[in-house]
Every structure is written in structure tokens, then in C-alpha cells.
Coordinates of C-alpha atoms in Angstrom, one line a residue:
M1 CA 114.6 110.4 82.1
T2 CA 115.9 113.8 83.1
A3 CA 115.5 113.3 86.7
Y4 CA 118.2 110.6 86.7
V5 CA 121.0 113.1 86.0
A6 CA 122.1 116.1 88.0
T7 CA 119.6 118.8 88.2
R8 CA 120.4 121.7 85.8
I9 CA 120.9 124.7 87.9
S10 CA 121.2 126.8 84.9
R11 CA 120.1 130.1 86.4
L12 CA 122.6 132.6 87.6
A13 CA 120.9 132.8 91.0
H14 CA 121.6 128.9 91.4
G15 CA 125.2 129.1 90.3
V16 CA 126.7 130.1 93.5
V17 CA 124.5 127.6 95.4
R18 CA 125.6 124.6 93.2
A19 CA 129.3 125.5 93.5
G20 CA 128.8 125.5 97.3
C21 CA 127.2 122.4 97.2
L22 CA 129.9 120.6 95.1
L23 CA 132.4 121.7 97.7
F24 CA 130.1 120.5 100.5
A25 CA 129.7 117.1 98.7
A26 CA 133.5 117.0 98.2
S27 CA 134.2 117.6 101.9
V28 CA 131.6 115.0 103.2
S29 CA 132.8 112.4 100.6
G30 CA 136.4 112.8 101.5
S31 CA 138.5 110.7 103.9
A32 CA 139.2 113.6 106.3
A33 CA 136.8 114.2 109.2
Y34 CA 134.0 116.5 108.6
A35 CA 131.6 118.1 111.2
A36 CA 128.3 119.2 109.7
P37 CA 127.5 122.9 110.5
D38 CA 125.1 123.3 113.6
D39 CA 122.2 124.4 111.5
T40 CA 122.5 121.3 108.8
L41 CA 121.1 117.8 109.3
V42 CA 123.1 115.5 107.0
Y43 CA 121.2 112.3 106.1
C44 CA 123.3 109.3 104.7
S45 CA 121.1 107.8 101.9
E46 CA 121.8 104.5 100.4
G47 CA 121.3 105.4 96.6
S48 CA 120.2 108.1 94.1
P49 CA 116.5 108.7 93.6
E50 CA 115.0 107.6 90.2
S51 CA 113.1 111.0 90.1
L52 CA 112.5 114.0 92.1
N53 CA 108.8 113.7 91.6
P54 CA 107.2 111.1 93.9
Q55 CA 104.4 110.6 91.2
L56 CA 107.1 108.9 88.9
M57 CA 108.8 106.6 91.1
L58 CA 108.3 103.5 93.5
S59 CA 111.5 103.0 95.5
G60 CA 112.0 103.9 99.3
T61 CA 115.2 105.6 98.2
A62 CA 113.2 108.1 96.3
R63 CA 110.2 108.4 98.5
N64 CA 112.5 109.7 101.5
A65 CA 114.2 112.1 99.0
T66 CA 110.9 113.8 98.1
A67 CA 107.7 112.9 99.7
T68 CA 108.5 114.1 103.2
T69 CA 110.8 116.9 102.3
I70 CA 109.5 118.8 99.3
Y71 CA 105.8 117.7 99.0
D72 CA 102.6 117.3 101.0
R73 CA 99.5 115.5 100.2
L74 CA 95.8 115.8 100.9
V75 CA 95.9 113.4 104.0
D76 CA 99.0 112.0 105.8
F77 CA 99.9 109.3 108.2
R78 CA 100.4 110.4 111.8
P79 CA 104.3 109.9 112.1
G80 CA 104.9 106.3 113.6
T81 CA 101.5 105.0 112.8
T82 CA 98.9 104.1 110.2
E83 CA 96.4 106.5 111.4
I84 CA 95.3 108.9 108.6
V85 CA 95.1 112.7 109.7
P86 CA 94.3 115.8 107.7
A87 CA 97.2 117.5 105.8
L88 CA 96.5 119.8 102.8
A89 CA 92.7 118.9 103.3
E90 CA 91.5 119.9 106.7
S91 CA 88.4 117.6 106.5
W92 CA 86.5 115.4 104.2
T93 CA 83.0 113.8 103.7
I94 CA 82.4 110.5 102.2
S95 CA 79.0 109.8 100.3
A96 CA 76.7 107.1 101.5
D97 CA 77.5 104.8 98.5
Q98 CA 81.2 105.5 99.4
K99 CA 82.1 106.6 95.8
T100 CA 82.1 110.4 96.2
Y101 CA 84.6 112.2 98.4
L102 CA 84.5 115.9 99.0
F103 CA 87.8 117.6 100.6
R104 CA 87.9 121.0 102.1
L105 CA 91.2 122.4 101.7
R106 CA 93.5 124.2 104.0
R107 CA 93.9 127.9 103.4
G108 CA 97.0 129.9 103.4
V109 CA 99.4 127.1 102.4
K110 CA 102.4 128.5 100.5
F111 CA 104.4 127.0 97.6
H112 CA 108.2 127.1 97.5
G113 CA 109.7 129.3 94.9
T114 CA 113.0 129.3 92.8
G115 CA 115.7 131.5 91.4
F116 CA 113.3 132.2 88.5
F117 CA 109.8 131.6 89.8
K118 CA 107.8 133.1 92.8
P119 CA 104.2 132.1 93.4
T120 CA 101.6 134.6 93.3
R121 CA 98.9 132.6 94.9
D122 CA 98.4 130.1 97.9
F123 CA 97.8 126.4 97.3
N124 CA 94.1 125.7 96.2
A125 CA 91.9 123.3 94.4
D126 CA 93.5 124.0 91.0
D127 CA 96.7 122.2 92.3
V128 CA 94.8 119.2 93.4
V129 CA 93.0 118.8 90.1
F130 CA 96.4 119.6 88.2
S131 CA 98.4 116.8 90.2
L132 CA 95.8 113.9 89.8
N133 CA 95.0 114.8 86.3
R134 CA 98.8 114.6 85.3
Q135 CA 98.9 111.0 86.2
W136 CA 95.3 110.2 85.2
R137 CA 94.4 112.1 81.9
T138 CA 96.5 111.3 78.7
D139 CA 95.5 114.8 77.4
H140 CA 97.0 116.6 80.3
P141 CA 100.1 118.8 79.1
Y142 CA 102.4 117.1 81.6
H143 CA 101.2 113.6 81.3
R144 CA 103.9 112.5 78.9
M145 CA 106.6 114.3 80.8
G146 CA 109.1 111.9 82.1
G147 CA 107.9 109.0 79.9
G148 CA 104.2 109.0 80.8
S149 CA 104.6 106.1 83.1
Y150 CA 102.9 106.6 86.6
Q151 CA 103.7 103.2 87.9
Y152 CA 101.9 103.5 91.3
F153 CA 98.8 105.5 90.0
Q154 CA 98.4 103.2 86.9
G155 CA 99.7 100.0 88.6
M156 CA 97.1 100.3 91.3
G157 CA 94.2 100.8 88.8
M158 CA 93.6 104.5 89.8
D159 CA 93.2 105.3 86.2
K160 CA 90.2 103.0 86.1
L161 CA 88.9 103.7 89.5
I162 CA 88.6 107.6 89.3
V163 CA 85.6 108.8 87.4
S164 CA 86.3 112.7 87.9
V165 CA 88.4 115.1 89.9
E166 CA 86.4 118.5 90.1
R167 CA 87.1 121.8 91.4
V168 CA 84.0 122.7 93.4
D169 CA 85.4 126.2 94.4
A170 CA 88.9 127.5 95.3
H171 CA 89.0 125.4 98.5
S172 CA 87.0 122.4 97.9
V173 CA 87.6 119.2 95.5
R174 CA 85.2 116.5 94.8
I175 CA 86.7 113.1 93.8
V176 CA 84.2 110.5 92.3
L177 CA 85.0 106.9 92.0
S178 CA 83.6 104.2 89.9
R179 CA 83.1 101.8 92.7
P180 CA 83.7 101.8 96.4
D181 CA 87.4 101.4 97.5
A182 CA 88.1 100.5 101.0
P183 CA 92.0 101.6 100.8
F184 CA 91.4 105.0 98.7
L185 CA 91.8 107.3 101.7
A186 CA 95.0 105.6 102.8
D187 CA 96.2 105.6 99.1
L188 CA 95.8 109.4 99.1
A189 CA 98.6 109.6 101.9
M190 CA 101.1 107.9 99.9
P191 CA 103.9 109.6 98.0
F192 CA 102.6 109.2 94.6
M193 CA 99.7 111.3 95.5
S194 CA 101.8 114.4 96.3
I195 CA 100.4 117.7 95.2
L196 CA 102.3 119.9 92.7
S197 CA 101.9 123.5 91.6
A198 CA 99.4 124.2 88.7
E199 CA 100.9 127.8 88.5
Y200 CA 104.4 126.5 88.3
G201 CA 103.4 124.0 85.6
A202 CA 101.8 126.7 83.6
K203 CA 104.8 129.0 83.9
L204 CA 107.3 126.4 82.8
L205 CA 104.9 125.6 79.8
E206 CA 104.9 129.3 78.8
Q207 CA 108.7 129.3 79.2
G208 CA 109.2 126.3 76.9
R209 CA 110.8 124.4 79.9
P210 CA 108.2 122.0 81.2
E211 CA 110.8 119.1 82.1
D212 CA 111.9 121.4 85.0
I213 CA 108.8 120.6 86.8
D214 CA 110.5 117.4 87.8
T215 CA 114.2 118.4 87.9
E216 CA 113.8 121.6 89.7
P217 CA 110.6 120.8 91.8
I218 CA 108.5 123.0 94.1
G219 CA 106.1 121.8 96.6
T220 CA 104.4 122.9 99.9
G221 CA 106.5 120.6 102.1
P222 CA 108.7 121.4 105.1
Y223 CA 111.9 121.7 102.9
A224 CA 112.4 123.4 99.6
F225 CA 114.7 121.7 97.1
R226 CA 117.9 123.5 96.0
S227 CA 120.1 121.2 94.0
Y228 CA 120.8 117.6 92.9
V229 CA 124.3 116.1 92.0
K230 CA 123.6 112.7 91.0
D231 CA 125.2 109.8 93.1
S232 CA 126.7 112.7 95.4
M233 CA 124.2 115.0 97.1
I234 CA 120.7 116.5 97.3
R235 CA 120.4 119.8 99.2
Y236 CA 117.3 121.4 100.7
D237 CA 116.5 124.5 102.7
A238 CA 114.0 124.7 105.4
N239 CA 110.6 126.3 104.3
P240 CA 110.1 129.3 106.6
L241 CA 106.4 129.6 105.7
Y242 CA 105.5 126.0 106.1
W243 CA 101.9 125.6 107.1
R244 CA 102.8 123.4 110.2
G245 CA 105.5 125.7 111.3
A246 CA 109.1 126.3 110.1
P247 CA 111.5 123.4 110.7
D248 CA 114.1 123.8 113.4
I249 CA 116.8 122.6 111.3
A250 CA 117.7 125.2 108.5
H251 CA 119.3 122.9 106.1
L252 CA 118.8 119.3 104.9
V253 CA 121.5 117.5 103.0
F254 CA 121.2 113.9 101.6
V255 CA 124.7 112.5 101.0
I256 CA 124.4 109.4 98.7
T257 CA 126.4 106.6 100.2
P258 CA 125.7 103.1 98.9
N259 CA 128.3 101.3 101.0
A260 CA 126.6 100.5 104.4
S261 CA 129.8 100.3 106.3
V262 CA 130.9 103.7 104.9
R263 CA 127.6 105.0 106.3
V264 CA 128.4 103.8 109.7
Q265 CA 131.8 105.6 109.7
K266 CA 130.2 108.8 108.4
V267 CA 128.0 108.8 111.4
R268 CA 130.9 107.9 113.6
R269 CA 132.8 111.0 112.4
G270 CA 129.9 113.4 112.5
E271 CA 129.7 113.6 108.7
C272 CA 126.2 112.3 108.9
Q273 CA 123.6 112.6 111.7
I274 CA 121.2 109.9 110.3
A275 CA 122.1 106.7 108.1
V276 CA 119.8 104.3 106.7
A277 CA 120.3 100.4 106.9
P278 CA 123.5 99.9 108.8
P279 CA 125.0 96.4 108.0
P280 CA 123.8 93.8 110.4
A281 CA 127.2 92.6 111.1
A282 CA 128.1 96.1 112.7
L283 CA 125.1 96.1 114.9
P284 CA 126.7 94.6 118.0
A285 CA 129.4 97.2 118.0
I286 CA 127.0 100.0 117.4
R287 CA 124.9 98.9 120.3
Q288 CA 128.0 99.2 122.6
D289 CA 128.8 102.7 121.2
K290 CA 127.4 105.5 123.5
S291 CA 128.0 108.2 121.0
L292 CA 125.6 106.4 118.6
V293 CA 121.7 105.8 118.7
L294 CA 120.3 102.7 116.9
R295 CA 116.5 102.8 116.3
E296 CA 114.7 99.6 115.3
Q297 CA 111.4 98.2 114.7
E298 CA 109.8 95.1 113.0
G299 CA 109.5 96.0 109.3
L300 CA 106.3 96.1 107.3
N301 CA 108.4 94.4 104.4
I302 CA 109.2 91.6 102.0
G303 CA 112.4 90.7 100.4
Y304 CA 111.8 88.5 97.4
L305 CA 113.1 86.8 94.3
A306 CA 110.9 87.7 91.1
M307 CA 110.8 85.2 88.4
N308 CA 109.9 86.6 85.1
T309 CA 106.7 84.5 84.3
E310 CA 106.5 85.6 80.7
K311 CA 109.9 84.0 79.9
P312 CA 110.7 80.3 79.7
P313 CA 111.5 78.4 81.7
F314 CA 109.9 80.6 84.4
N315 CA 106.5 80.4 82.7
N316 CA 106.4 76.7 83.9
V317 CA 105.0 76.6 87.6
L318 CA 107.0 73.4 88.3
V319 CA 110.3 75.3 87.5
R320 CA 109.2 78.2 89.9
R321 CA 108.4 75.7 92.6
A322 CA 111.8 74.0 92.1
V323 CA 113.6 77.3 92.6
A324 CA 111.6 78.0 95.7
H325 CA 112.6 74.6 97.3
A326 CA 116.2 75.0 96.1
L327 CA 116.7 78.4 98.1
N328 CA 117.9 78.2 101.6
R329 CA 116.1 81.1 103.4
Q330 CA 117.3 80.4 106.9
A331 CA 121.0 80.5 105.7
Y332 CA 120.3 83.9 104.4
V333 CA 118.7 85.1 107.6
D334 CA 121.7 83.8 109.5
A335 CA 124.5 85.0 107.2
I336 CA 123.3 88.2 105.7
F337 CA 120.9 89.5 108.3
H338 CA 122.6 88.1 111.4
G339 CA 119.2 86.9 112.7
N340 CA 117.6 90.4 112.2
A341 CA 114.9 88.8 109.9
R342 CA 112.6 85.9 109.6
P343 CA 112.0 83.6 106.7
A344 CA 108.9 84.5 104.7
I345 CA 106.1 82.2 103.0
N346 CA 103.8 85.1 102.0
P347 CA 104.6 88.4 100.3
Y348 CA 103.7 90.4 103.5
P349 CA 104.7 89.8 107.2
P350 CA 102.4 88.1 109.9
T351 CA 102.2 91.7 111.6
L352 CA 99.8 92.8 108.8
W353 CA 95.9 91.9 109.1
S354 CA 94.5 89.1 106.9
Y355 CA 97.9 87.1 107.0
T356 CA 97.5 83.4 107.0
D357 CA 99.9 80.6 107.1
R358 CA 97.6 78.0 105.6
V359 CA 99.3 78.2 102.0
R360 CA 101.5 75.9 100.2
T361 CA 105.1 76.3 101.4
Y362 CA 108.5 75.4 100.1
P363 CA 111.0 74.3 102.7
H364 CA 114.7 74.1 101.7
D365 CA 114.8 70.7 99.7
P366 CA 117.2 70.2 97.0
A367 CA 116.0 66.6 96.1
K368 CA 112.4 67.8 95.8
A369 CA 113.7 70.8 93.7
R370 CA 115.5 68.2 91.3
A371 CA 112.4 66.1 91.1
L372 CA 110.3 69.0 90.0
L373 CA 112.8 70.1 87.3
R374 CA 112.7 66.4 85.9
E375 CA 109.1 66.6 85.9
A376 CA 109.1 70.0 84.1
G377 CA 111.5 68.6 81.5
Y378 CA 114.7 70.0 82.6
S379 CA 116.4 67.0 84.1
G380 CA 119.8 68.4 83.0
G381 CA 119.0 71.7 84.5
F382 CA 119.3 75.2 82.5
S383 CA 121.0 78.4 82.6
A384 CA 119.6 81.8 83.5
T385 CA 120.5 85.3 84.9
L386 CA 120.0 86.5 88.4
W387 CA 119.9 90.2 89.1
T388 CA 121.4 91.2 92.4
L389 CA 120.2 94.4 94.0
P390 CA 122.8 97.1 93.7
V391 CA 121.6 99.1 96.9
S392 CA 121.2 98.0 100.6
R393 CA 117.6 98.0 101.6
P394 CA 116.4 96.7 105.1
Y395 CA 114.9 93.8 103.4
N396 CA 118.1 92.8 101.5
P397 CA 121.2 94.6 103.0
N398 CA 123.7 92.7 100.8
G399 CA 122.4 91.8 97.3
R400 CA 125.8 90.6 96.0
T401 CA 126.3 88.2 98.9
M402 CA 122.6 86.9 98.9
G403 CA 123.3 86.4 95.1
E404 CA 126.3 84.4 95.5
M405 CA 124.6 82.1 98.1
M406 CA 121.5 81.8 95.6
Q407 CA 123.8 81.0 92.9
A408 CA 125.3 78.3 95.0
D409 CA 121.9 76.9 96.2
L410 CA 120.7 76.7 92.4
A411 CA 123.8 75.2 91.1
R412 CA 123.3 72.3 93.5
V413 CA 120.0 71.4 91.7
G414 CA 121.3 71.9 88.3
I415 CA 120.4 75.6 87.7
K416 CA 123.4 77.6 86.5
V417 CA 123.2 81.3 87.1
E418 CA 124.9 84.3 86.0
L419 CA 125.0 87.1 88.4
V420 CA 124.1 90.7 86.9
T421 CA 123.6 94.0 88.2
Y422 CA 123.2 97.7 87.4
D423 CA 122.9 101.1 89.0
W424 CA 119.7 101.6 91.1
P425 CA 117.7 103.6 88.5
T426 CA 118.7 101.4 85.6
Y427 CA 118.0 98.3 87.6
L428 CA 114.4 99.5 88.3
N429 CA 113.7 100.5 84.7
K430 CA 115.0 97.3 83.2
V431 CA 112.9 95.1 85.6
R432 CA 110.0 97.2 84.8
R433 CA 110.5 96.6 81.2
G434 CA 110.7 92.7 81.7
E435 CA 114.3 92.3 80.7
H436 CA 115.2 90.0 83.7
D437 CA 115.1 86.2 84.3
M438 CA 115.3 86.4 88.0
A439 CA 115.7 89.5 90.1
Q440 CA 116.2 90.2 93.7
L441 CA 113.6 93.0 94.7
G442 CA 111.6 93.8 97.9
W443 CA 108.6 96.0 99.0
S444 CA 108.1 98.1 102.3
G445 CA 104.4 98.8 102.7
D446 CA 103.0 102.2 102.2
N447 CA 99.6 102.3 104.0
G448 CA 99.2 99.4 106.3
D449 CA 96.7 97.6 104.0
P450 CA 97.2 94.4 102.4
D451 CA 96.1 95.8 99.1
N452 CA 99.4 97.7 99.0
F453 CA 101.3 94.4 98.7
L454 CA 98.9 92.2 96.6
Y455 CA 97.4 94.7 94.1
T456 CA 100.7 96.5 93.7
L457 CA 102.8 93.6 93.4
F458 CA 100.7 91.1 91.6
S459 CA 97.6 92.7 89.8
C460 CA 97.3 92.5 86.0
D461 CA 97.2 96.3 86.0
A462 CA 100.7 96.5 87.4
V463 CA 102.4 94.1 85.0
T464 CA 103.6 96.6 82.5
R465 CA 102.8 99.9 84.4
G466 CA 103.7 99.2 88.0
S467 CA 105.7 97.0 90.2
N468 CA 104.4 93.5 89.2
N469 CA 108.1 92.4 88.7
A470 CA 107.1 88.9 88.1
R471 CA 104.7 89.8 85.2
Y472 CA 102.0 87.7 86.7
C473 CA 98.5 88.0 85.6
R474 CA 95.9 85.4 86.6
T475 CA 92.3 86.4 86.1
D476 CA 90.6 84.6 89.0
F477 CA 93.5 85.9 91.4
N478 CA 92.9 89.4 90.0
R479 CA 89.3 89.1 90.7
L480 CA 89.8 88.2 94.5
I481 CA 92.2 91.2 95.1
T482 CA 89.9 93.6 93.1
D483 CA 86.8 92.5 95.0
A484 CA 88.7 92.8 98.4
R485 CA 89.1 96.5 97.4
A486 CA 85.4 97.1 96.9
T487 CA 84.2 96.3 100.5
S488 CA 85.1 98.0 103.9
D489 CA 84.1 94.8 105.8
V490 CA 87.3 93.6 107.3
K491 CA 86.4 90.0 107.7
A492 CA 85.2 89.7 104.3
R493 CA 88.4 91.3 102.9
S494 CA 90.6 88.9 105.0
D495 CA 88.6 85.9 103.7
L496 CA 89.2 87.1 100.1
Y497 CA 92.9 87.8 100.9
A498 CA 93.4 84.4 102.4
R499 CA 92.0 82.8 99.2
A500 CA 94.4 85.0 97.0
L501 CA 97.4 84.2 99.2
A502 CA 96.8 80.4 98.8
M503 CA 96.5 80.8 95.1
L504 CA 99.7 82.9 94.8
A505 CA 101.6 80.4 96.9
D506 CA 100.6 77.7 94.3
D507 CA 101.7 79.6 91.5
E508 CA 104.7 81.0 93.2
P509 CA 105.6 83.8 90.7
V510 CA 108.0 85.2 93.3
V511 CA 109.9 83.4 96.0
P512 CA 109.1 85.3 99.3
L513 CA 112.4 85.2 101.1
V514 CA 112.5 87.4 104.3
H515 CA 110.8 89.9 106.4
S516 CA 113.5 92.0 108.1
T517 CA 113.8 94.5 111.1
V518 CA 114.3 98.0 110.0
F519 CA 117.2 100.2 111.5
R520 CA 118.2 103.6 111.6
L521 CA 121.6 104.8 112.9
M522 CA 122.1 108.4 114.2
T523 CA 124.0 110.5 116.5
T524 CA 122.9 111.7 120.0
R525 CA 122.5 115.1 118.4
V526 CA 119.3 114.1 116.8
A527 CA 116.1 114.7 118.8
G528 CA 112.5 114.1 117.9
Y529 CA 113.0 111.0 115.5
V530 CA 110.0 108.6 115.2
M531 CA 110.3 105.3 113.5
N532 CA 107.7 104.9 110.8
P533 CA 106.1 101.7 109.7
F534 CA 106.3 102.4 106.2
D535 CA 110.3 102.7 106.2
I536 CA 110.0 106.4 105.3
D537 CA 111.7 109.3 107.3
Y538 CA 110.0 112.4 108.3
F539 CA 112.2 115.5 108.9
A540 CA 110.1 118.3 109.7
G541 CA 109.9 117.7 113.5
L542 CA 113.6 117.0 114.0
T543 CA 116.0 119.1 116.0
L544 CA 119.7 118.9 116.4
K545 CA 121.1 119.3 120.0
D546 CA 124.3 121.1 120.9

């Protein structure tokens, strides 16, 4: 995919910018101390985004690089909460049958420009229709761009849920659904529902360069994209015409720094002002350093081991249960998270409504694991690959170390595993194609609804097109989670989800490992930062103190 490589800054107007960016990247990546300019916020990210279009990707890495910088959505979450607030839509009404949504759009919203494109009009209904239809309609001129896979849109069944997206007038859009869908409004606030420019898309088609819509993106967000050097740096400039008001910080730079310890050192030296996921072992020293600020909150997340249920022997539930009994979750919490996590039994944490502990559990029990393997016909064990996470995420800050501990646990019950890894975009693509045996993965909630975990991670829709990395498809389970979406009654939904969780625990397509605390490290210069329950960072409201 073209977005995986460095963005082509092929226009003369961008040549100077790119050269400056490369020099800047070299300075922040070098060993010498570097102080960011007073008008620049440098953000130490843990990896390269899979794409610069949030419609095309799933990871938190890419969401942070796009959704709250370049783009806006019809609605948004108030920072720090799960409360839905107006954004590009000023207001909306919902029909009595809960299937028709009418959105009144904000006027006067400006799109960014590039060195070769200047918008001639403000945001309007055409942009909403263009953005949703790109993901939904196979005959849309941009649908196949980037491979034609919209993992979130398709994996959540939006292509089946939506009946029509209609332009009522320049400032009104009507969306009609095939059935009531309780989380639909919250889903519209998620990154994959970001709004692109229809005018920009038409211009790029006219010029024969449609791929630039994803590699040189424009949106209406607080920061305009300027350049991307893969595995090095992403550069943005403040949008002076942002509808919420121009950001106080003139420039934003993502410095891609996979090593968590290096991220801490960059913050200490003033090379970064914010860093994601500091290593748990460093937290005590960080807390004692008065030049640093550590923000933390209980994460709405799950770290898990996905077993490919389409491949033998993981198509055998007894084998999957054996793997679950073999893994020592508490040891991972102690050694890797230094206590900043809790062992998991479900695919979402107890803080999320509808959670239940009345499910089958798999305490660490090697003898039970060996007995299950014998019952499954694998008394001599078997060999497999185990893919280890190549980036540090809150739900797994050290994939390699966790992989080595899993390898040892599995060896004790006769399962011999080879550890494998890839760069982050390649890892995600290979897992999506089902090439793995077992793979470390995780999920941070996007909208505060259980549907965001159960449908996204385990629905039949998401097997080939979304994030169902266990490739698990069970008809009666799928019916439960689909029925839960169709009612707004919280108690009824909770009952359905409780039954679904019990069924999932019986089948154990993934081994839930941990729910972790989420951390952000920053310097004392940063003001206005708000921790977000979805592990995504908002930059528009930040300021830098002298």
C-alpha cells in the first residue's frame, strides 16, 4: 500500500519542506541533546502508521497520527469522556423507528490545502456522502484505492447496516439504516468515520493521481499534514482556520521511536514533549523526576493471544483450552507490567458495562493443559509459530519478552513454538490474511460500547475484512451480538452480552491476557493535556509553557 512508504513530496513547493524535515528528523534521532523550537510540539510515537487515512486502518498508532490531527467527524467524544458531542454536524434528529438520522452540518468549515491544491468551497454534504460512500459503495471511484479493504467499516457490518447516504441540501445529510443500531451514533465518532474532501478527490482523479488522497491527505482538522518519512517522522502545521479556533502550538511533529526506553530519554533531553507507553520498569524513577509528568488511567483495553481457528491444531477447542491453561498471566503482569495490569478472563475489562465473571476460566494449570492435549490427540505435543508484537502498546509493552515467557510456558506442556515478528504494518497485514498460527495482539476501546470489542473482534463479518484475528465465526454467537446492537435497552443488551461472553469463553478462540493501565509521559512544559479513555491523544487544546 502506498501509504506504508514515505509520502511522495514531489511538488517543488514541498521540496524545501521535506529537506527541512529530514534535517529535523536527523537532529531528533541523533545522540546529541536537542531542544524543540518553542512553537513545536514533538510527540514520540511507538511506530509507523499503516496509513494516513483513518478509514483504512485499525491500530492506535495510526489513529493518533491521523484522526485527531488531520481530520474531523460528524460527531466526536468530549476529550476525556465517552460523551458524544457535535463536531462537523451541529445537530441531528433520529426517527421514531431509530433507523433514519438527519444531520445538520456546520457552516464555514475550511479544508486544508496543499502545494498543488487550494479548496474553492467550504465543507458541505458532498464531503460526507463522498467519505461514507468510498467505504460502502464498490462502484465509488476511490473504493479500490489502497486495496479496497475498509477493515472497520466492513468488519463492523456497516456495509450491511447502511441503506442510503443522501444529500438533502448543502448543509443536511440523511443516513438510513436497515435496522435500529444502538452504537451507531458512537460509531460515527470513531476514526474510520473521518470526513475527506470530495473536491480534492475529484481534482486528483482529474489529474490522474488518485492515490495522493491517502498519501498527501487533507481534512478539516486542527493540524494540516505536511510530510511523512517512514519509520522516522511525520510533520504537521497548525490549521489557522480551524473551526474550533487555531491551535496554540504552530507545529506538531511525530518522531517515530519504537524503543520505549529511548522515548523516555528523548523526553528527558527535551527532544520530545510527550511520549506514549513508557516502559513499566522505568515508572518508579519517572515518578521521582520533578522535570517529568506521568499521566495514567485504567485502560479500556485487552491484550490477548489470538489462535487461528482455521488452522489445525487450533481448530480444536481442546487445544485452545490447553494453551489457555498453559499460559501464566500473573507472571506476565509481574515481570512485564510490573504490576500495572490485571489478568484478564474476558475480552474487555470490568470497567465496561455488561461485564460478567460468570464464564469458564483458565487458571494456570500445566497438568490440566497436558491432559487436554492428550484428549485432543496430541499427547506428544506439536510445533507452531508464535508472532510477537513488534511495537510497545499499553496492553503489551514488550512483545518479545512476553513471547519468550509464553514459549517457556508452552514448552512445559509439550508445545514447541518458534517466535516470529515483522515490522508493524506487515505484521497487521499478515495477521489479517490469516497467515499466523498464534499472534500477540490487543485492542483499546474506541467508543465505550461492548459492541466495539465483541463485534469488531469476533463477528463473522470481521473474519476476512476486519480485526477478527482468531478467524472465529460461530452462527449462534454472531446472532447474540447482532441482536444486542438492535436494541437500545441496556439491560437487554447486557443479558445478551453475558450469554455471548460465556459462549466465547467456552470456545476460547483467543486467550485474554491482561487489562493494563495506560501511561503518557510528558515534560512540565505541556499544558491542557487530557487522558482519553480510548488511548488516543487530542492535540488541538494543548499549549507549551515557557
